[in-house]
Amino acid sequence: RDLSVYAGPSQVPFSEDVEKQRIGEASPFKFQKVPVVKDDKIAFQDVAPINLLSLVSFRDLQENILKQSTVDDKKDEAFVEAVKSYSPRVFRPNIIVDGGKLKKYDEETWSKFKLGEVDFRGLKPCPRCSVPARNPKTGEMHYPNSSLSRLAPQKVMRTMFPEKCIDDEWGVEWQGTIFSMHVGANDAEGQVIRVGDEITVKERK
């Protein structure tokens, strides 16, 4: 089957019919205002071709995991080390941004931005399953003994931003805790982004 039309961000009519989803005639999502274009094809992703994560936001999540933990957890050297060693890799981003001028969670407001030679569009915040609570090398839970939950990152994000967990466009099966952004690129073929490229935000939501 042609995976480039399976699911994806296409704003075709919503349907639970998986066969129609597979041939691009229907979508499992109820997107209405997502600025997708025909080049936003996917191969193995669920929704969008690119995922962008901000290290400023990630460090804030780390701090809040520790902040919301119990006194006993904070005294537990293994738990504290687990927080320190928590890696943004668990969120599987294609692009990671950082810098002194960035504000935490500001990336969620970027509707149009430029990175290196490429113009991007912010499509949709990314809802998260249990994977970000697992060690990417072993598959084991990263916080198995946390008083918060084995899903400590998800619980903390839900506590911090409960309003982000509800989004009818995702539907009940997909909506949940939000972290990082689905983005699309404009006419990016042959263009290059490099480590150290500056970000220029052109338009905000």
PDB file of C-alpha atoms in Angstrom:
ATOM      1  CA  ARG A   1       0.000   0.000   0.000  1.00  0.00           C
ATOM      2  CA  ASP A   2       1.102   3.596  -0.498  1.00  0.00           C
ATOM      3  CA  LEU A   3       1.985   4.724   3.008  1.00  0.00           C
ATOM      4  CA  SER A   4       2.387   8.312   1.847  1.00  0.00           C
ATOM      5  CA  VAL A   5      -1.390   8.712   1.897  1.00  0.00           C
ATOM      6  CA  TYR A   6      -2.143   6.632   4.990  1.00  0.00           C
ATOM      7  CA  ALA A   7      -3.457   8.791   7.830  1.00  0.00           C
ATOM      8  CA  GLY A   8      -1.336  11.907   7.561  1.00  0.00           C
ATOM      9  CA  PRO A   9      -2.453  15.513   7.890  1.00  0.00           C
ATOM     10  CA  SER A  10      -4.710  15.532   4.819  1.00  0.00           C
ATOM     11  CA  GLN A  11      -7.931  17.417   5.442  1.00  0.00           C
ATOM     12  CA  VAL A  12     -10.090  14.883   3.675  1.00  0.00           C
ATOM     13  CA  PRO A  13     -13.396  13.942   5.342  1.00  0.00           C
ATOM     14  CA  PHE A  14     -13.201  12.097   8.649  1.00  0.00           C
ATOM     15  CA  SER A  15     -14.144   8.433   8.564  1.00  0.00           C
ATOM     16  CA  GLU A  16     -13.496   5.402  10.750  1.00  0.00           C
ATOM     17  CA  ASP A  17     -13.199   3.307   7.571  1.00  0.00           C
ATOM     18  CA  VAL A  18      -9.534   2.239   7.569  1.00  0.00           C
ATOM     19  CA  GLU A  19      -9.657   1.154   3.922  1.00  0.00           C
ATOM     20  CA  LYS A  20     -10.690   4.668   2.879  1.00  0.00           C
ATOM     21  CA  GLN A  21      -7.896   6.073   5.058  1.00  0.00           C
ATOM     22  CA  ARG A  22      -5.361   3.831   3.327  1.00  0.00           C
ATOM     23  CA  ILE A  23      -6.207   5.128  -0.130  1.00  0.00           C
ATOM     24  CA  GLY A  24      -6.384   8.759   0.942  1.00  0.00           C
ATOM     25  CA  GLU A  25     -10.156   9.186   0.687  1.00  0.00           C
ATOM     26  CA  ALA A  26     -10.678   9.621   4.433  1.00  0.00           C
ATOM     27  CA  SER A  27      -8.807  10.675   7.537  1.00  0.00           C
ATOM     28  CA  PRO A  28      -8.871   9.291  11.103  1.00  0.00           C
ATOM     29  CA  PHE A  29      -8.603  12.898  12.295  1.00  0.00           C
ATOM     30  CA  LYS A  30     -11.148  15.705  12.265  1.00  0.00           C
ATOM     31  CA  PHE A  31      -8.720  18.433  11.216  1.00  0.00           C
ATOM     32  CA  GLN A  32     -10.338  21.636   9.956  1.00  0.00           C
ATOM     33  CA  LYS A  33      -7.746  24.393  10.294  1.00  0.00           C
ATOM     34  CA  VAL A  34      -4.400  22.672   9.798  1.00  0.00           C
ATOM     35  CA  PRO A  35      -2.380  24.393   7.015  1.00  0.00           C
ATOM     36  CA  VAL A  36      -1.332  21.264   5.148  1.00  0.00           C
ATOM     37  CA  VAL A  37      -0.203  21.224   1.515  1.00  0.00           C
ATOM     38  CA  LYS A  38       0.172  18.392  -0.987  1.00  0.00           C
ATOM     39  CA  ASP A  39       3.889  17.974  -0.200  1.00  0.00           C
ATOM     40  CA  ASP A  40       3.208  17.133   3.461  1.00  0.00           C
ATOM     41  CA  LYS A  41       3.379  13.428   2.687  1.00  0.00           C
ATOM     42  CA  ILE A  42       4.415  10.838   5.236  1.00  0.00           C
ATOM     43  CA  ALA A  43       6.028   7.416   5.047  1.00  0.00           C
ATOM     44  CA  PHE A  44       6.095   5.932   8.547  1.00  0.00           C
ATOM     45  CA  GLN A  45       4.831   8.805  10.699  1.00  0.00           C
ATOM     46  CA  ASP A  46       1.303   8.984  12.059  1.00  0.00           C
ATOM     47  CA  VAL A  47       0.502  12.539  11.069  1.00  0.00           C
ATOM     48  CA  ALA A  48       3.154  14.925   9.791  1.00  0.00           C
ATOM     49  CA  PRO A  49       6.504  14.711   7.992  1.00  0.00           C
ATOM     50  CA  ILE A  50       8.493  16.628  10.635  1.00  0.00           C
ATOM     51  CA  ASN A  51       8.442  16.943  14.417  1.00  0.00           C
ATOM     52  CA  LEU A  52      10.101  19.910  16.119  1.00  0.00           C
ATOM     53  CA  LEU A  53      11.144  19.997  19.788  1.00  0.00           C
ATOM     54  CA  SER A  54      12.479  22.899  21.849  1.00  0.00           C
ATOM     55  CA  LEU A  55      15.159  22.100  24.425  1.00  0.00           C
ATOM     56  CA  VAL A  56      13.979  25.095  26.443  1.00  0.00           C
ATOM     57  CA  SER A  57      10.576  23.426  26.817  1.00  0.00           C
ATOM     58  CA  PHE A  58      12.176  20.049  27.442  1.00  0.00           C
ATOM     59  CA  ARG A  59      14.311  21.382  30.295  1.00  0.00           C
ATOM     60  CA  ASP A  60      11.188  22.911  31.824  1.00  0.00           C
ATOM     61  CA  LEU A  61       9.524  19.494  31.696  1.00  0.00           C
ATOM     62  CA  GLN A  62      12.548  17.946  33.436  1.00  0.00           C
ATOM     63  CA  GLU A  63      12.416  20.576  36.166  1.00  0.00           C
ATOM     64  CA  ASN A  64       8.707  20.021  36.709  1.00  0.00           C
ATOM     65  CA  ILE A  65       9.082  16.236  36.954  1.00  0.00           C
ATOM     66  CA  LEU A  66      11.442  16.833  39.863  1.00  0.00           C
ATOM     67  CA  LYS A  67       9.368  19.664  41.289  1.00  0.00           C
ATOM     68  CA  GLN A  68       6.158  17.620  41.364  1.00  0.00           C
ATOM     69  CA  SER A  69       7.842  14.580  42.903  1.00  0.00           C
ATOM     70  CA  THR A  70       7.641  13.701  46.577  1.00  0.00           C
ATOM     71  CA  VAL A  71      10.322  14.492  49.135  1.00  0.00           C
ATOM     72  CA  ASP A  72      11.305  10.815  49.186  1.00  0.00           C
ATOM     73  CA  ASP A  73      11.748  10.782  45.415  1.00  0.00           C
ATOM     74  CA  LYS A  74      13.969  13.855  45.602  1.00  0.00           C
ATOM     75  CA  LYS A  75      16.161  12.063  48.149  1.00  0.00           C
ATOM     76  CA  ASP A  76      16.399   8.983  45.932  1.00  0.00           C
ATOM     77  CA  GLU A  77      19.672   9.261  43.984  1.00  0.00           C
ATOM     78  CA  ALA A  78      18.478   6.821  41.329  1.00  0.00           C
ATOM     79  CA  PHE A  79      15.337   8.854  40.680  1.00  0.00           C
ATOM     80  CA  VAL A  80      17.225  12.163  40.541  1.00  0.00           C
ATOM     81  CA  GLU A  81      19.687  10.604  38.105  1.00  0.00           C
ATOM     82  CA  ALA A  82      16.785   9.329  36.001  1.00  0.00           C
ATOM     83  CA  VAL A  83      15.464  12.897  35.722  1.00  0.00           C
ATOM     84  CA  LYS A  84      18.916  14.242  34.788  1.00  0.00           C
ATOM     85  CA  SER A  85      19.515  11.512  32.203  1.00  0.00           C
ATOM     86  CA  TYR A  86      16.071  11.881  30.618  1.00  0.00           C
ATOM     87  CA  SER A  87      16.659  12.489  26.919  1.00  0.00           C
ATOM     88  CA  PRO A  88      14.677  14.482  24.328  1.00  0.00           C
ATOM     89  CA  ARG A  89      15.258  11.502  22.022  1.00  0.00           C
ATOM     90  CA  VAL A  90      12.253   9.809  23.625  1.00  0.00           C
ATOM     91  CA  PHE A  91      10.009  12.303  21.809  1.00  0.00           C
ATOM     92  CA  ARG A  92      11.526  11.303  18.431  1.00  0.00           C
ATOM     93  CA  PRO A  93      11.956  14.816  16.984  1.00  0.00           C
ATOM     94  CA  ASN A  94      13.454  15.463  13.553  1.00  0.00           C
ATOM     95  CA  ILE A  95      14.502  18.995  14.507  1.00  0.00           C
ATOM     96  CA  ILE A  96      15.683  20.204  17.931  1.00  0.00           C
ATOM     97  CA  VAL A  97      15.941  23.946  18.598  1.00  0.00           C
ATOM     98  CA  ASP A  98      17.647  25.796  21.445  1.00  0.00           C
ATOM     99  CA  GLY A  99      18.969  29.233  22.279  1.00  0.00           C
ATOM    100  CA  GLY A 100      18.962  32.058  24.770  1.00  0.00           C
ATOM    101  CA  LYS A 101      16.161  33.972  23.051  1.00  0.00           C
ATOM    102  CA  LEU A 102      13.742  31.061  22.980  1.00  0.00           C
ATOM    103  CA  LYS A 103      10.950  30.963  25.534  1.00  0.00           C
ATOM    104  CA  LYS A 104       9.491  27.734  26.836  1.00  0.00           C
ATOM    105  CA  TYR A 105       6.591  26.391  24.749  1.00  0.00           C
ATOM    106  CA  ASP A 106       6.861  29.362  22.385  1.00  0.00           C
ATOM    107  CA  GLU A 107       7.217  26.896  19.495  1.00  0.00           C
ATOM    108  CA  GLU A 108       3.534  26.068  19.900  1.00  0.00           C
ATOM    109  CA  THR A 109       2.672  29.561  18.631  1.00  0.00           C
ATOM    110  CA  TRP A 110       4.738  29.458  15.432  1.00  0.00           C
ATOM    111  CA  SER A 111       2.474  29.279  12.395  1.00  0.00           C
ATOM    112  CA  LYS A 112       5.195  30.327   9.923  1.00  0.00           C
ATOM    113  CA  PHE A 113       8.935  30.286  10.574  1.00  0.00           C
ATOM    114  CA  LYS A 114      12.241  29.969   8.742  1.00  0.00           C
ATOM    115  CA  LEU A 115      15.152  27.756   9.721  1.00  0.00           C
ATOM    116  CA  GLY A 116      18.233  27.956   7.532  1.00  0.00           C
ATOM    117  CA  GLU A 117      17.070  28.015   3.920  1.00  0.00           C
ATOM    118  CA  VAL A 118      13.712  26.419   4.616  1.00  0.00           C
ATOM    119  CA  ASP A 119      10.308  27.916   5.376  1.00  0.00           C
ATOM    120  CA  PHE A 120       8.163  25.860   7.736  1.00  0.00           C
ATOM    121  CA  ARG A 121       4.537  25.843   8.892  1.00  0.00           C
ATOM    122  CA  GLY A 122       3.406  24.865  12.352  1.00  0.00           C
ATOM    123  CA  LEU A 123       0.681  22.260  11.804  1.00  0.00           C
ATOM    124  CA  LYS A 124      -0.454  20.860  15.117  1.00  0.00           C
ATOM    125  CA  PRO A 125       0.827  20.176  18.655  1.00  0.00           C
ATOM    126  CA  CYS A 126       1.796  16.534  19.089  1.00  0.00           C
ATOM    127  CA  PRO A 127      -0.190  14.330  21.511  1.00  0.00           C
ATOM    128  CA  ARG A 128       1.887  11.725  23.305  1.00  0.00           C
ATOM    129  CA  CYS A 129       1.476   8.024  24.068  1.00  0.00           C
ATOM    130  CA  SER A 130       3.498   6.054  26.646  1.00  0.00           C
ATOM    131  CA  VAL A 131       6.732   6.000  24.594  1.00  0.00           C
ATOM    132  CA  PRO A 132       8.239   9.191  26.136  1.00  0.00           C
ATOM    133  CA  ALA A 133       8.144   7.434  29.519  1.00  0.00           C
ATOM    134  CA  ARG A 134      10.403   4.633  28.232  1.00  0.00           C
ATOM    135  CA  ASN A 135      14.155   4.298  27.870  1.00  0.00           C
ATOM    136  CA  PRO A 136      14.823   4.528  24.101  1.00  0.00           C
ATOM    137  CA  LYS A 137      17.651   1.965  24.326  1.00  0.00           C
ATOM    138  CA  THR A 138      16.030  -0.712  26.476  1.00  0.00           C
ATOM    139  CA  GLY A 139      12.299  -0.080  26.122  1.00  0.00           C
ATOM    140  CA  GLU A 140      11.982  -0.254  29.901  1.00  0.00           C
ATOM    141  CA  MET A 141      10.095   2.407  31.845  1.00  0.00           C
ATOM    142  CA  HIS A 142      12.415   5.332  32.605  1.00  0.00           C
ATOM    143  CA  TYR A 143      10.711   6.125  35.926  1.00  0.00           C
ATOM    144  CA  PRO A 144       9.641   2.679  37.209  1.00  0.00           C
ATOM    145  CA  ASN A 145       9.576   3.655  40.879  1.00  0.00           C
ATOM    146  CA  SER A 146       8.354   7.243  40.679  1.00  0.00           C
ATOM    147  CA  SER A 147       5.700   8.262  43.194  1.00  0.00           C
ATOM    148  CA  LEU A 148       4.140  10.313  40.381  1.00  0.00           C
ATOM    149  CA  SER A 149       3.517   7.419  38.037  1.00  0.00           C
ATOM    150  CA  ARG A 150       5.399   5.064  35.738  1.00  0.00           C
ATOM    151  CA  LEU A 151       4.168   7.583  33.140  1.00  0.00           C
ATOM    152  CA  ALA A 152       5.706  10.497  35.061  1.00  0.00           C
ATOM    153  CA  PRO A 153       6.298  12.791  32.029  1.00  0.00           C
ATOM    154  CA  GLN A 154       2.703  12.403  30.851  1.00  0.00           C
ATOM    155  CA  LYS A 155       1.278  12.986  34.320  1.00  0.00           C
ATOM    156  CA  VAL A 156       3.372  16.120  34.789  1.00  0.00           C
ATOM    157  CA  MET A 157       2.400  17.510  31.378  1.00  0.00           C
ATOM    158  CA  ARG A 158      -1.264  16.812  32.111  1.00  0.00           C
ATOM    159  CA  THR A 159      -0.965  18.633  35.452  1.00  0.00           C
ATOM    160  CA  MET A 160       0.841  21.599  33.909  1.00  0.00           C
ATOM    161  CA  PHE A 161      -1.439  22.028  30.896  1.00  0.00           C
ATOM    162  CA  PRO A 162      -4.759  20.195  31.308  1.00  0.00           C
ATOM    163  CA  GLU A 163      -6.381  22.382  28.640  1.00  0.00           C
ATOM    164  CA  LYS A 164      -3.935  21.088  26.020  1.00  0.00           C
ATOM    165  CA  CYS A 165      -5.113  17.521  26.554  1.00  0.00           C
ATOM    166  CA  ILE A 166      -8.524  18.179  25.030  1.00  0.00           C
ATOM    167  CA  ASP A 167      -8.728  18.609  21.273  1.00  0.00           C
ATOM    168  CA  ASP A 168     -11.775  17.411  19.362  1.00  0.00           C
ATOM    169  CA  GLU A 169      -9.846  17.452  16.086  1.00  0.00           C
ATOM    170  CA  TRP A 170      -7.720  14.565  17.362  1.00  0.00           C
ATOM    171  CA  GLY A 171     -10.673  12.652  18.733  1.00  0.00           C
ATOM    172  CA  VAL A 172     -10.769  10.585  21.916  1.00  0.00           C
ATOM    173  CA  GLU A 173      -8.328   7.924  20.694  1.00  0.00           C
ATOM    174  CA  TRP A 174      -5.562  10.383  19.766  1.00  0.00           C
ATOM    175  CA  GLN A 175      -5.888  13.416  22.038  1.00  0.00           C
ATOM    176  CA  GLY A 176      -3.773  13.517  25.178  1.00  0.00           C
ATOM    177  CA  THR A 177      -0.767  15.167  26.756  1.00  0.00           C
ATOM    178  CA  ILE A 178       0.964  17.517  24.325  1.00  0.00           C
ATOM    179  CA  PHE A 179       4.676  17.983  23.738  1.00  0.00           C
ATOM    180  CA  SER A 180       6.550  19.258  20.653  1.00  0.00           C
ATOM    181  CA  MET A 181       5.083  20.315  17.311  1.00  0.00           C
ATOM    182  CA  HIS A 182       4.126  18.682  14.034  1.00  0.00           C
ATOM    183  CA  VAL A 183       5.419  20.917  11.238  1.00  0.00           C
ATOM    184  CA  GLY A 184       5.520  20.979   7.456  1.00  0.00           C
ATOM    185  CA  ALA A 185       8.105  22.445   5.077  1.00  0.00           C
ATOM    186  CA  ASN A 186       7.467  24.664   2.064  1.00  0.00           C
ATOM    187  CA  ASP A 187       9.144  23.703  -1.237  1.00  0.00           C
ATOM    188  CA  ALA A 188      12.067  22.216   0.711  1.00  0.00           C
ATOM    189  CA  GLU A 189      13.459  19.902  -1.961  1.00  0.00           C
ATOM    190  CA  GLY A 190      17.165  20.613  -2.422  1.00  0.00           C
ATOM    191  CA  GLN A 191      17.260  23.089   0.452  1.00  0.00           C
ATOM    192  CA  VAL A 192      19.419  22.614   3.528  1.00  0.00           C
ATOM    193  CA  ILE A 193      19.219  23.188   7.272  1.00  0.00           C
ATOM    194  CA  ARG A 194      22.357  23.019   9.407  1.00  0.00           C
ATOM    195  CA  VAL A 195      23.280  22.843  13.062  1.00  0.00           C
ATOM    196  CA  GLY A 196      23.438  26.420  14.320  1.00  0.00           C
ATOM    197  CA  ASP A 197      20.952  27.894  11.828  1.00  0.00           C
ATOM    198  CA  GLU A 198      18.905  30.743  13.273  1.00  0.00           C
ATOM    199  CA  ILE A 199      15.139  30.653  13.597  1.00  0.00           C
ATOM    200  CA  THR A 200      13.057  33.512  12.278  1.00  0.00           C
ATOM    201  CA  VAL A 201       9.421  33.470  13.349  1.00  0.00           C
ATOM    202  CA  LYS A 202       7.374  35.125  10.608  1.00  0.00           C
ATOM    203  CA  GLU A 203       3.846  34.619  11.883  1.00  0.00           C
ATOM    204  CA  ARG A 204       2.241  33.446  15.101  1.00  0.00           C
ATOM    205  CA  LYS A 205      -1.082  31.787  15.849  1.00  0.00           C
TER     206      LYS A 205
END
